[in-house]
Amino acid sequence: MISYIYIAFFFIATIYALQDEVCPGEESLRDCLKKCKFEGTTHFRSDLEDTAYDNDLGREYNLRVIRYPVAFVHPINNNDVSKAIICGANHNFPVIARSGGHSFESYSIGDKNCTLVVDLINFNKISINKADKTAVVGSGSRLGILYYELNKAGFAFPSGNCPSVGVGGIILGGGEGLLMRKFGMSSDNLVDAEIVLADGTIVENANATRYEDLFWALRGAGNAGYGIVTSLTLQIHEIPKTVTFMDFTYNFNLDSIKLMYQTINKIGRRFDKDLSIIFGFSHPGNVAFVRGTYLGPQNELEKILKNFIEKSKPKEVKYSEGDWFSAIYKNTPYPMNTEEGAKHPRIVPISVKMKSFYVDNPGLSDKGVETLFDFMEAIKKEGCGFYIVAILYAGGEVNEIPRSKTAFVHRGLMYNILTPVSLPLTGGEKCLNRLENFAKEFRKYTSSESYQNLIDKELDNWQERYYVENIDELVKIKLKYDPHEVFRWNQSIPSSSSTEG
Ligand SMILES: Cc1cc2nc3c(=O)[nH]c(=O)nc-3n(C[C@H](O)[C@H](O)[C@H](O)COP(=O)(O)OP(=O)(O)OC[C@H]3O[C@@H](n4cnc5c(N)ncnc54)[C@H](O)[C@@H]3O)c2cc1C
Ligand SMILES: *[C@@H]1O[C@H](CO)[C@@H](O)[C@H](O)[C@H]1NC(C)=O
Ligand SMILES: *[C@@H]1O[C@H](CO)[C@@H](O)[C@H](O)[C@H]1NC(C)=O
Ligand SMILES: *[C@@H]1O[C@H](CO)[C@@H](O)[C@H](O)[C@H]1NC(C)=O
């Protein structure tokens, strides 16, 4: 699968049996939801005879960390969301939103036991307005079905490559993928949102004219504790019928991988904006690759890449033409290019730890590439999987927008390198320790910034790395909309600047 990180995840995690513990305050929470006539379903942790709670827990993607919420509630409308927030807040439960459950730290089940999870599974409508070139999307939808519906209507939206990722989490936190050099981050294409605030207020138009400050925060930090977003209005883009997918492979040795990085460092920023690429190498499989999508036919792309091929010397060069949807899902291990596949993406939970490093001009040095390669070798020996991939920002639309225009700050950089490590069910600690040591060393070769959607609990100075110069403004806006931190977890934006974690 061309997508981001699936490839290396061959260890499948299982869910531990439910433990029967009652969270303090649980009874009052139940009463509250009953009294205010919460209409959706509620699955409490202490309802032992009920497997619904286990199923809810099983919808979380990353089972490296598992926690037990007091309950999963499934509201059916904004009023319901409001009731859940008020009941949670009044009985002192941290409240958290879950869209697709793909948080790398499983924050959508809280940062400790006994959080109240507001699961947005019922918010899944998608309506497309061709004339306006907008789509209104329920935040509980997933990317696969969104892409499928848009493609059918002749449109596209720039976001991630994995079909099961939730629209809510990825768009509000940025959203990078194989259309970004043309159209920018997902959050750059968010034009309006419906959000329920900490005090239960329903805001139907959190947009640039009505709620300028909140809207600014939602575009890049909207999944960091400002409220529960139930619907997103997106700018969508017309797309040519024929898109070309490229897959270049390189010899799996340090010299040819170095040459690959050197060439991208030199000419990547000059690639046509219609071309978005990711590149890297992985074990298992021992492949080094450059993959991408081009918004046009193969013969055009071949011309654009002539010089790149001469300089970077790939071992094999493959192209295929198709529509945008099939280009994105080329090589997926299951039939994603069908409506059924898009509606019900197979979610195979895994155990994974993610890190991200933005690289500045002039790109990663040879020493930096060596450090990456050595780490991969070390991780291999420990029996863990590794998939290093970078996504090219340079020369793309993302970098045309000023850093403080929205809460998404990472602009003017060359690429984002992700280093996910997939872990076996037991004995993964050695790999995790190695990853932390590697991160300290590798940071010397990169900028100080990291991508907030690749959330990492161990990251030092995370507020600065994720939000940089925008953090003070974000804290102010948090203070205004959620002063008592109803929405709180390890890496939510604090309402005062003294609580750096
Ligand atoms: C397999 C995989 C592939 C990925 N591929 C990409 C990629 O190609 N590009 C990319 O940019 N990122 C990618 N990511 C990272 C992804 O963007 C984040 O994990 C994202 O936050 C997941 O969104 P979610 O709705 O599925 O997650 P959730 O776990 O439901 O939510 C993540 C966080 O956002 C908050 N949140 C969720 N929904 C809402 C809402 N409606 N209102 C307010 N807060 C909310 C949650 O409380 C939680 O803290 C990938 C992740 C995985 C696991
Ligand atoms: C969370 O609950 C589980 C199951 O009861 C328990 O094993 C675990 O220790 C709890 N975690 C914390 C941090 O209390
Ligand atoms: C914001 O919402 C209001 C109310 O619906 C609307 O009148 C206005 O045009 C919207 N502004 C933008 C920039 O979309
Ligand atoms: C995250 O928060 C939980 C409880 O809120 C706390 O127990 C834990 O130590 C925190 N972890 C980190 C890394 O800060």
Coordinates of N, CA and C and ligand atoms in Angstrom, one line a residue, residues 19-21 45 66-68 112-113, ligand 2:
Q19 N -12.0 -5.2 32.4 CA -11.9 -5.3 33.9 C -13.1 -4.6 34.5
D20 N -13.7 -5.2 35.5 CA -14.9 -4.6 36.1 C -14.5 -3.7 37.2
E21 N -14.4 -2.4 36.9 CA -14.2 -1.4 37.9 C -15.2 -0.3 37.7
R45 N -18.7 1.3 31.2 CA -17.6 0.3 31.5 C -18.2 -0.8 32.5
I66 N -3.7 1.1 26.2 CA -5.1 0.9 26.3 C -5.6 1.5 27.6
R67 N -6.7 2.2 27.6 CA -7.2 2.7 28.8 C -8.7 2.5 28.8
Y68 N -9.3 2.6 30.0 CA -10.7 2.3 30.1 C -11.6 3.5 30.4
K112 N -6.1 8.6 30.6 CA -6.1 7.7 31.8 C -7.5 7.1 31.9
N113 N -7.7 6.2 32.8 CA -9.0 5.5 32.9 C -10.1 6.5 33.3
Ligands
LIG2 C1 -6.9 1.2 34.3 O1 -7.8 0.1 34.5 C2 -7.2 -1.1 34.2 C3 -8.3 -2.2 34.3 O2 -9.0 -2.0 35.5 C4 -6.1 -1.4 35.3 O3 -5.5 -2.6 35.0 C5 -5.1 -0.3 35.1 O4 -4.1 -0.4 36.1 C6 -5.8 1.1 35.3 N1 -4.8 2.1 35.0 C7 -4.5 3.1 35.9 C8 -3.5 4.1 35.5 O5 -5.1 3.2 36.9

